[in-house]
Every structure is written in C-alpha cells, then in structure tokens.
JSON list of C-alpha atoms in Angstrom, two decimals:
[
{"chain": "A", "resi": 1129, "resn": "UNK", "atom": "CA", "xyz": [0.00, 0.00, 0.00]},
{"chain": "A", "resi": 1130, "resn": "UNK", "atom": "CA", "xyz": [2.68, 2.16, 0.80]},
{"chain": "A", "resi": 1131, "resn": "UNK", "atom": "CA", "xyz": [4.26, 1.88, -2.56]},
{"chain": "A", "resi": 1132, "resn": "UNK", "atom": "CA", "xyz": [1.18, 2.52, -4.50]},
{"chain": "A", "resi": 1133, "resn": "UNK", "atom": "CA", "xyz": [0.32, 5.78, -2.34]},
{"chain": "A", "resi": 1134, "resn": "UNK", "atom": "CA", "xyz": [4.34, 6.64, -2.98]},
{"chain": "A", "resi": 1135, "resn": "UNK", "atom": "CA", "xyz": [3.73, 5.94, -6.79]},
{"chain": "A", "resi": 1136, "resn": "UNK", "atom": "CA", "xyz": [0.72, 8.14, -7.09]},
{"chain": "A", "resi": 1137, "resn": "UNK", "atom": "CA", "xyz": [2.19, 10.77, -5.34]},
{"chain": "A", "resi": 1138, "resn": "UNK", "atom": "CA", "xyz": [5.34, 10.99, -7.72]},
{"chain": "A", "resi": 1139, "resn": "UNK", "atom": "CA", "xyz": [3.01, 10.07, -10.91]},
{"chain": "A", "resi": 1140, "resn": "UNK", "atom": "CA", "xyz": [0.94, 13.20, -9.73]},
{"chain": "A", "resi": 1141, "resn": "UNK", "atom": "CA", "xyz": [4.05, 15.64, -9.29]},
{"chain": "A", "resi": 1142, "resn": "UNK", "atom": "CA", "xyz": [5.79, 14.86, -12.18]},
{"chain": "A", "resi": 1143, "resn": "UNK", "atom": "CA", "xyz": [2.37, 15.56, -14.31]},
{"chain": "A", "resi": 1144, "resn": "UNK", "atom": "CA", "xyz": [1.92, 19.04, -12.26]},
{"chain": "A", "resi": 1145, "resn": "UNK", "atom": "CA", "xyz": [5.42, 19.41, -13.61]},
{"chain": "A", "resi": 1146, "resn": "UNK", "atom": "CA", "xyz": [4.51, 19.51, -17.43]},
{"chain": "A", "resi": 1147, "resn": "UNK", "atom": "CA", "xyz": [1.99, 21.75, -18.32]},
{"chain": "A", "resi": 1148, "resn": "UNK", "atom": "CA", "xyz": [2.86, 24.90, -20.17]},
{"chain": "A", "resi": 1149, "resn": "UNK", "atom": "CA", "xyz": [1.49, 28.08, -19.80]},
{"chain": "A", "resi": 1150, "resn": "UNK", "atom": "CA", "xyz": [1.12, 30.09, -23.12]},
{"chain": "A", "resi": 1151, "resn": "UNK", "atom": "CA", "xyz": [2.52, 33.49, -22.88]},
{"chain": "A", "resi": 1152, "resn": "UNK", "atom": "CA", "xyz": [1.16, 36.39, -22.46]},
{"chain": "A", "resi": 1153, "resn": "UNK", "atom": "CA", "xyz": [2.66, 39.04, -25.14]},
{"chain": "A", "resi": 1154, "resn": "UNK", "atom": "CA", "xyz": [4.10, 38.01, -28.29]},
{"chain": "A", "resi": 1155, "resn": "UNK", "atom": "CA", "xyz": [7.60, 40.45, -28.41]},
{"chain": "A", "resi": 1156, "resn": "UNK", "atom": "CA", "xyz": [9.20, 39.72, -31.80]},
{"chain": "A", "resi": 1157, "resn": "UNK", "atom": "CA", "xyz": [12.62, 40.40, -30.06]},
{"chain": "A", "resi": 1158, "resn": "UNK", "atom": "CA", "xyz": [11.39, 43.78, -29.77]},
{"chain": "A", "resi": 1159, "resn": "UNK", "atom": "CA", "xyz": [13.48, 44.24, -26.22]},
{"chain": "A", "resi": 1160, "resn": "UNK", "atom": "CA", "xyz": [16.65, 43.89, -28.46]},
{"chain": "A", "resi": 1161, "resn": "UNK", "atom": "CA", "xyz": [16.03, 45.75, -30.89]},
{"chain": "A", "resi": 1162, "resn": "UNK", "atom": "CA", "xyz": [15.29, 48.76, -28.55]},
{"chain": "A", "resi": 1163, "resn": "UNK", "atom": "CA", "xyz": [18.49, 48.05, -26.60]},
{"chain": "A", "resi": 1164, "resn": "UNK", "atom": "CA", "xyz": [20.63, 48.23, -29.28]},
{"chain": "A", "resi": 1165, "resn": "UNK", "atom": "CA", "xyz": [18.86, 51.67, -30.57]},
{"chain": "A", "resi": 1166, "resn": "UNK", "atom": "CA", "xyz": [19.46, 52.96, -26.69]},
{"chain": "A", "resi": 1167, "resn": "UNK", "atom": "CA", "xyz": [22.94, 51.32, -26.80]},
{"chain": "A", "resi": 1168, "resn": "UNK", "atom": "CA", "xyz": [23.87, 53.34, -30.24]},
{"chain": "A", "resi": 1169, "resn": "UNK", "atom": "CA", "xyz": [21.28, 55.22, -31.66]},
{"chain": "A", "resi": 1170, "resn": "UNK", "atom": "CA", "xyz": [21.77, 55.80, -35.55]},
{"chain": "A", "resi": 1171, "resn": "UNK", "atom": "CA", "xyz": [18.99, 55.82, -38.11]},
{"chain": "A", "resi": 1172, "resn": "UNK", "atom": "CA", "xyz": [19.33, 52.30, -39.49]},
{"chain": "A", "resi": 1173, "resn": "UNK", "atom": "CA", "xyz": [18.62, 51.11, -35.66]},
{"chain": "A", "resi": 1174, "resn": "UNK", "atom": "CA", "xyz": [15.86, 53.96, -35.03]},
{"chain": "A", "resi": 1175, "resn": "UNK", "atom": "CA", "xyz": [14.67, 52.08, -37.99]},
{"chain": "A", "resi": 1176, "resn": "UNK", "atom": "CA", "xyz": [15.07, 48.30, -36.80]},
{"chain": "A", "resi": 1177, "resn": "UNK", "atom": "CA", "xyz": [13.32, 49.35, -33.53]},
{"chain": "A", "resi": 1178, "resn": "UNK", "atom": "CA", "xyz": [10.63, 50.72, -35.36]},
{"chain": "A", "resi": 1179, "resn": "UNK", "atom": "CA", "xyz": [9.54, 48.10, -37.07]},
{"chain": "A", "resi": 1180, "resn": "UNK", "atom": "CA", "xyz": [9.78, 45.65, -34.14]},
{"chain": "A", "resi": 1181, "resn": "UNK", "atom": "CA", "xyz": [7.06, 47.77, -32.60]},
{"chain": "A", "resi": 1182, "resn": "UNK", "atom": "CA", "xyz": [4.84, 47.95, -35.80]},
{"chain": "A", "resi": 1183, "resn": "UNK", "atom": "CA", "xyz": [5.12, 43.83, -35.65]},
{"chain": "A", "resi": 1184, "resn": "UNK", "atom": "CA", "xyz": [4.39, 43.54, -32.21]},
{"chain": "A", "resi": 1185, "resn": "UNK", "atom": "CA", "xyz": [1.13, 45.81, -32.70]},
{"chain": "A", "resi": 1186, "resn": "UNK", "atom": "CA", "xyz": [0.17, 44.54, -35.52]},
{"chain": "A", "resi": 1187, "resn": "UNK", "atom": "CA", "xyz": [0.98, 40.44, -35.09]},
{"chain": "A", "resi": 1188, "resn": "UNK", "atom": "CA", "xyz": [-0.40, 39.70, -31.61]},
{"chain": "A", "resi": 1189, "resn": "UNK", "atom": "CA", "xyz": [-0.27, 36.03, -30.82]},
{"chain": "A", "resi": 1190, "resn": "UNK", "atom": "CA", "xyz": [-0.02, 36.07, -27.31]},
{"chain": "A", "resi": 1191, "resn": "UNK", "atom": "CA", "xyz": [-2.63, 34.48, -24.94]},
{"chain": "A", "resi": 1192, "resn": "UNK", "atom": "CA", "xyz": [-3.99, 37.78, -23.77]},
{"chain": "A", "resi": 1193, "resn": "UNK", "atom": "CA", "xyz": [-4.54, 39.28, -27.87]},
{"chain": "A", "resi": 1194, "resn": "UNK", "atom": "CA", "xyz": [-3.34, 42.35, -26.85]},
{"chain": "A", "resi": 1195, "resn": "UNK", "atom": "CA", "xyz": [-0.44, 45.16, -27.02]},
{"chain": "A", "resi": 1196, "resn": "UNK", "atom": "CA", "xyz": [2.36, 44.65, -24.39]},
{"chain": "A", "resi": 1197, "resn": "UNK", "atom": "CA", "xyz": [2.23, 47.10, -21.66]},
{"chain": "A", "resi": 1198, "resn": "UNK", "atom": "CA", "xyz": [4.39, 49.93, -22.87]},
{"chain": "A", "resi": 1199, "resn": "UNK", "atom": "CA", "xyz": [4.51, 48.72, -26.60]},
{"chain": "A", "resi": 1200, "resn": "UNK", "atom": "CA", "xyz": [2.40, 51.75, -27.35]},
{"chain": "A", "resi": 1201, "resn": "UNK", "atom": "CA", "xyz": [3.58, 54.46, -25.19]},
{"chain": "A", "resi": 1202, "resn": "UNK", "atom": "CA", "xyz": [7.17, 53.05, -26.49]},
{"chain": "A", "resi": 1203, "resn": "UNK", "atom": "CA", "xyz": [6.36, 53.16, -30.53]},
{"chain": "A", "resi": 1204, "resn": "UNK", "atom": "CA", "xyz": [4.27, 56.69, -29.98]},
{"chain": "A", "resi": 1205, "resn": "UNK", "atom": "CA", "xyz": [7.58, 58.36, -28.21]},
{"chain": "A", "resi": 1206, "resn": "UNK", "atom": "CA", "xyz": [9.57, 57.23, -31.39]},
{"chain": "A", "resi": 1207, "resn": "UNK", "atom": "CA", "xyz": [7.30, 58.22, -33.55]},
{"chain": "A", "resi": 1208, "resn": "UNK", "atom": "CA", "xyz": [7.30, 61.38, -32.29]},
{"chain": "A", "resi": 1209, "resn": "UNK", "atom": "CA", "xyz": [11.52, 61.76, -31.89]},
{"chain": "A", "resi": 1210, "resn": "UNK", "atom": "CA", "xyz": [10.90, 60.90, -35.71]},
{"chain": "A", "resi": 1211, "resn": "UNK", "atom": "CA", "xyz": [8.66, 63.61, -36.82]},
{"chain": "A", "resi": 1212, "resn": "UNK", "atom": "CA", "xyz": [5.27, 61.55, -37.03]},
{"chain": "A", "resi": 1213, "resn": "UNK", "atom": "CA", "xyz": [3.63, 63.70, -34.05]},
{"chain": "A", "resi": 1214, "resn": "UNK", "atom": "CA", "xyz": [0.21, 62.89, -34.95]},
{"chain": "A", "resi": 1215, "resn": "UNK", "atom": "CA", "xyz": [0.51, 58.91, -35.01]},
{"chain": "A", "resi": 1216, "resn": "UNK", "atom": "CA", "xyz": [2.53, 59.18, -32.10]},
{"chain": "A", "resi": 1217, "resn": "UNK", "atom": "CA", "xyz": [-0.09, 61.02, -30.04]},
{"chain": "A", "resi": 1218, "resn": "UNK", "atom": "CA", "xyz": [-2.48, 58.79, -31.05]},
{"chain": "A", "resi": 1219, "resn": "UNK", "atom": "CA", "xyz": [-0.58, 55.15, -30.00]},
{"chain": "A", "resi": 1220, "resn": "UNK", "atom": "CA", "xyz": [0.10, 57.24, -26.89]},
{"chain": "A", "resi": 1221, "resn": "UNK", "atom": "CA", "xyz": [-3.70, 57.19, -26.53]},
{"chain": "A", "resi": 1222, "resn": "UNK", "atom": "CA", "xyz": [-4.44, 53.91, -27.05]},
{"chain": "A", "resi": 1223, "resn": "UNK", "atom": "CA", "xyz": [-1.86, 53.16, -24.39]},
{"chain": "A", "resi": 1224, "resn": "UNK", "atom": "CA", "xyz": [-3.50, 54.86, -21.64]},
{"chain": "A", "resi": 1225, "resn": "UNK", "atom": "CA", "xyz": [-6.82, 53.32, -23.10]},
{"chain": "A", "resi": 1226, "resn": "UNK", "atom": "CA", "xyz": [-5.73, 49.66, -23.19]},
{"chain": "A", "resi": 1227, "resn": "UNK", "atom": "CA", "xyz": [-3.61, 50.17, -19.66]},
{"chain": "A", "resi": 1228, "resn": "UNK", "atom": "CA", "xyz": [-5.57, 53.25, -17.67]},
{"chain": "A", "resi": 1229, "resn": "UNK", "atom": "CA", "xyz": [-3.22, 52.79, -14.95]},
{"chain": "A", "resi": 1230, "resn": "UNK", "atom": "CA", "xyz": [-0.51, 54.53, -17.10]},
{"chain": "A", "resi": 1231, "resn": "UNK", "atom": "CA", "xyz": [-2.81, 57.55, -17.72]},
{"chain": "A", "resi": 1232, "resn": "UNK", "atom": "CA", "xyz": [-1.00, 59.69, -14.51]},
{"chain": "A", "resi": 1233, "resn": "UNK", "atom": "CA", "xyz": [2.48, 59.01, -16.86]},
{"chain": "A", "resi": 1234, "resn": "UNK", "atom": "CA", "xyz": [1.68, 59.26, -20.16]},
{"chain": "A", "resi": 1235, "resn": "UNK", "atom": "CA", "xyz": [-1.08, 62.54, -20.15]},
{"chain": "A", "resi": 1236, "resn": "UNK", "atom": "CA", "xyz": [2.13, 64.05, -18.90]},
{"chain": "A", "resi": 1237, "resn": "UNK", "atom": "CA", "xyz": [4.28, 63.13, -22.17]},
{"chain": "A", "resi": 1238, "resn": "UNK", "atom": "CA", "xyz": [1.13, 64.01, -24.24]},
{"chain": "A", "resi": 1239, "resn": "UNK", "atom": "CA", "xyz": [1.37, 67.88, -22.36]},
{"chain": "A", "resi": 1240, "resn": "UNK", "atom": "CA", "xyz": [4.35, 68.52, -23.59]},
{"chain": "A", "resi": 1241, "resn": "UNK", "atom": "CA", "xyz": [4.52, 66.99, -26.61]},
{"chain": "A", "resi": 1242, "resn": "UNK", "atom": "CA", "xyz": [0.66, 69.21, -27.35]},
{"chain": "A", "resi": 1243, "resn": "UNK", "atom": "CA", "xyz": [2.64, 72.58, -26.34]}
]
C-alpha cells in the first residue's frame, strides 16, 4: 500500500510538472532591438526598432490578444523623436486606453509633446 500511495504521489508531481502556460505578449525580439537603438542610436537602428514595434502591434499572438504594456507608449515616443507627431499622439492614446493605470504618466508626455 505504501508503494502505490508513494507511486501516485510521484506520478501526480511529475504531471503538475509539465503543463505549459502560453505566454502572455508576443515580443518579436522587440526588447533587443530597442536596446541596441538605446545602446547606439543611428537611423538604421531607429529604424530596426521601429519596425519591431509595428510587428508587435500589428501580429499579436499572445494568450492575452493584446499590445504589451508599454509597446504603445514606447512606438508613440519614437514616432514622435521621428517627426510623425500625430501617429505618435495617437498610440500614446491607445496606451493609456488599453492600460488606464498609465494615464497619470503618459497625459504628462502628451502635455508637452501638445505645447
């Protein structure tokens, strides 16, 4: 008996063991991309970063179906530093809308960038 109760008892940890959780937020390596644009910014890596953003907005496959937290705010600042004020503004928007708890910090960056 008290090798069947032992048996069940490892059968049943090892299977607790195996499941995988999906993630959250599909990236697209987008983290790298925006280090190396921090690390050395130039325009081929303003670039690179760019378009990491645009595929992570665009190509959600996470479990959630939505924008990372920060994606937005992230791709509307650059779009801004780059000239595109407007579509910046407005992913800054939809940040605060899809995350309300960043409204305090981004209405801020939308301020100045409005003056």
């Amino acid at each position: 008996m008290k090798k069947v109760f032992v048996a069940a008892v490892t059968v049943l940890t090892l299977a607790s063991c195996g499941t995988v959780q999906p993630d959250l937020y599909s990236w697209y390596d987008s983290e790298d991309a925006t280090y190396q644009y921090t690390k050395r910014a130039s325009e081929e890596k303003l670039a690179a970063a760019m378009a990491q953003y645009k595929k992570v907005i665009s190509a959600q496959k996470g479990a959630r179906g939505v924008v990372p937290p920060g994606v937005n705010a992230e791709y509307g600042y650059l779009l801004i530093k780059a000239g595109q004020k407007e579509e910046g503004l407005t992913l800054l928007k939809q940040e605060v809308a899809l995350y309300p708890e960043s409204e305090k910090f981004i209405s801020r960056i939308i301020k100045q960038v409005q003056k």
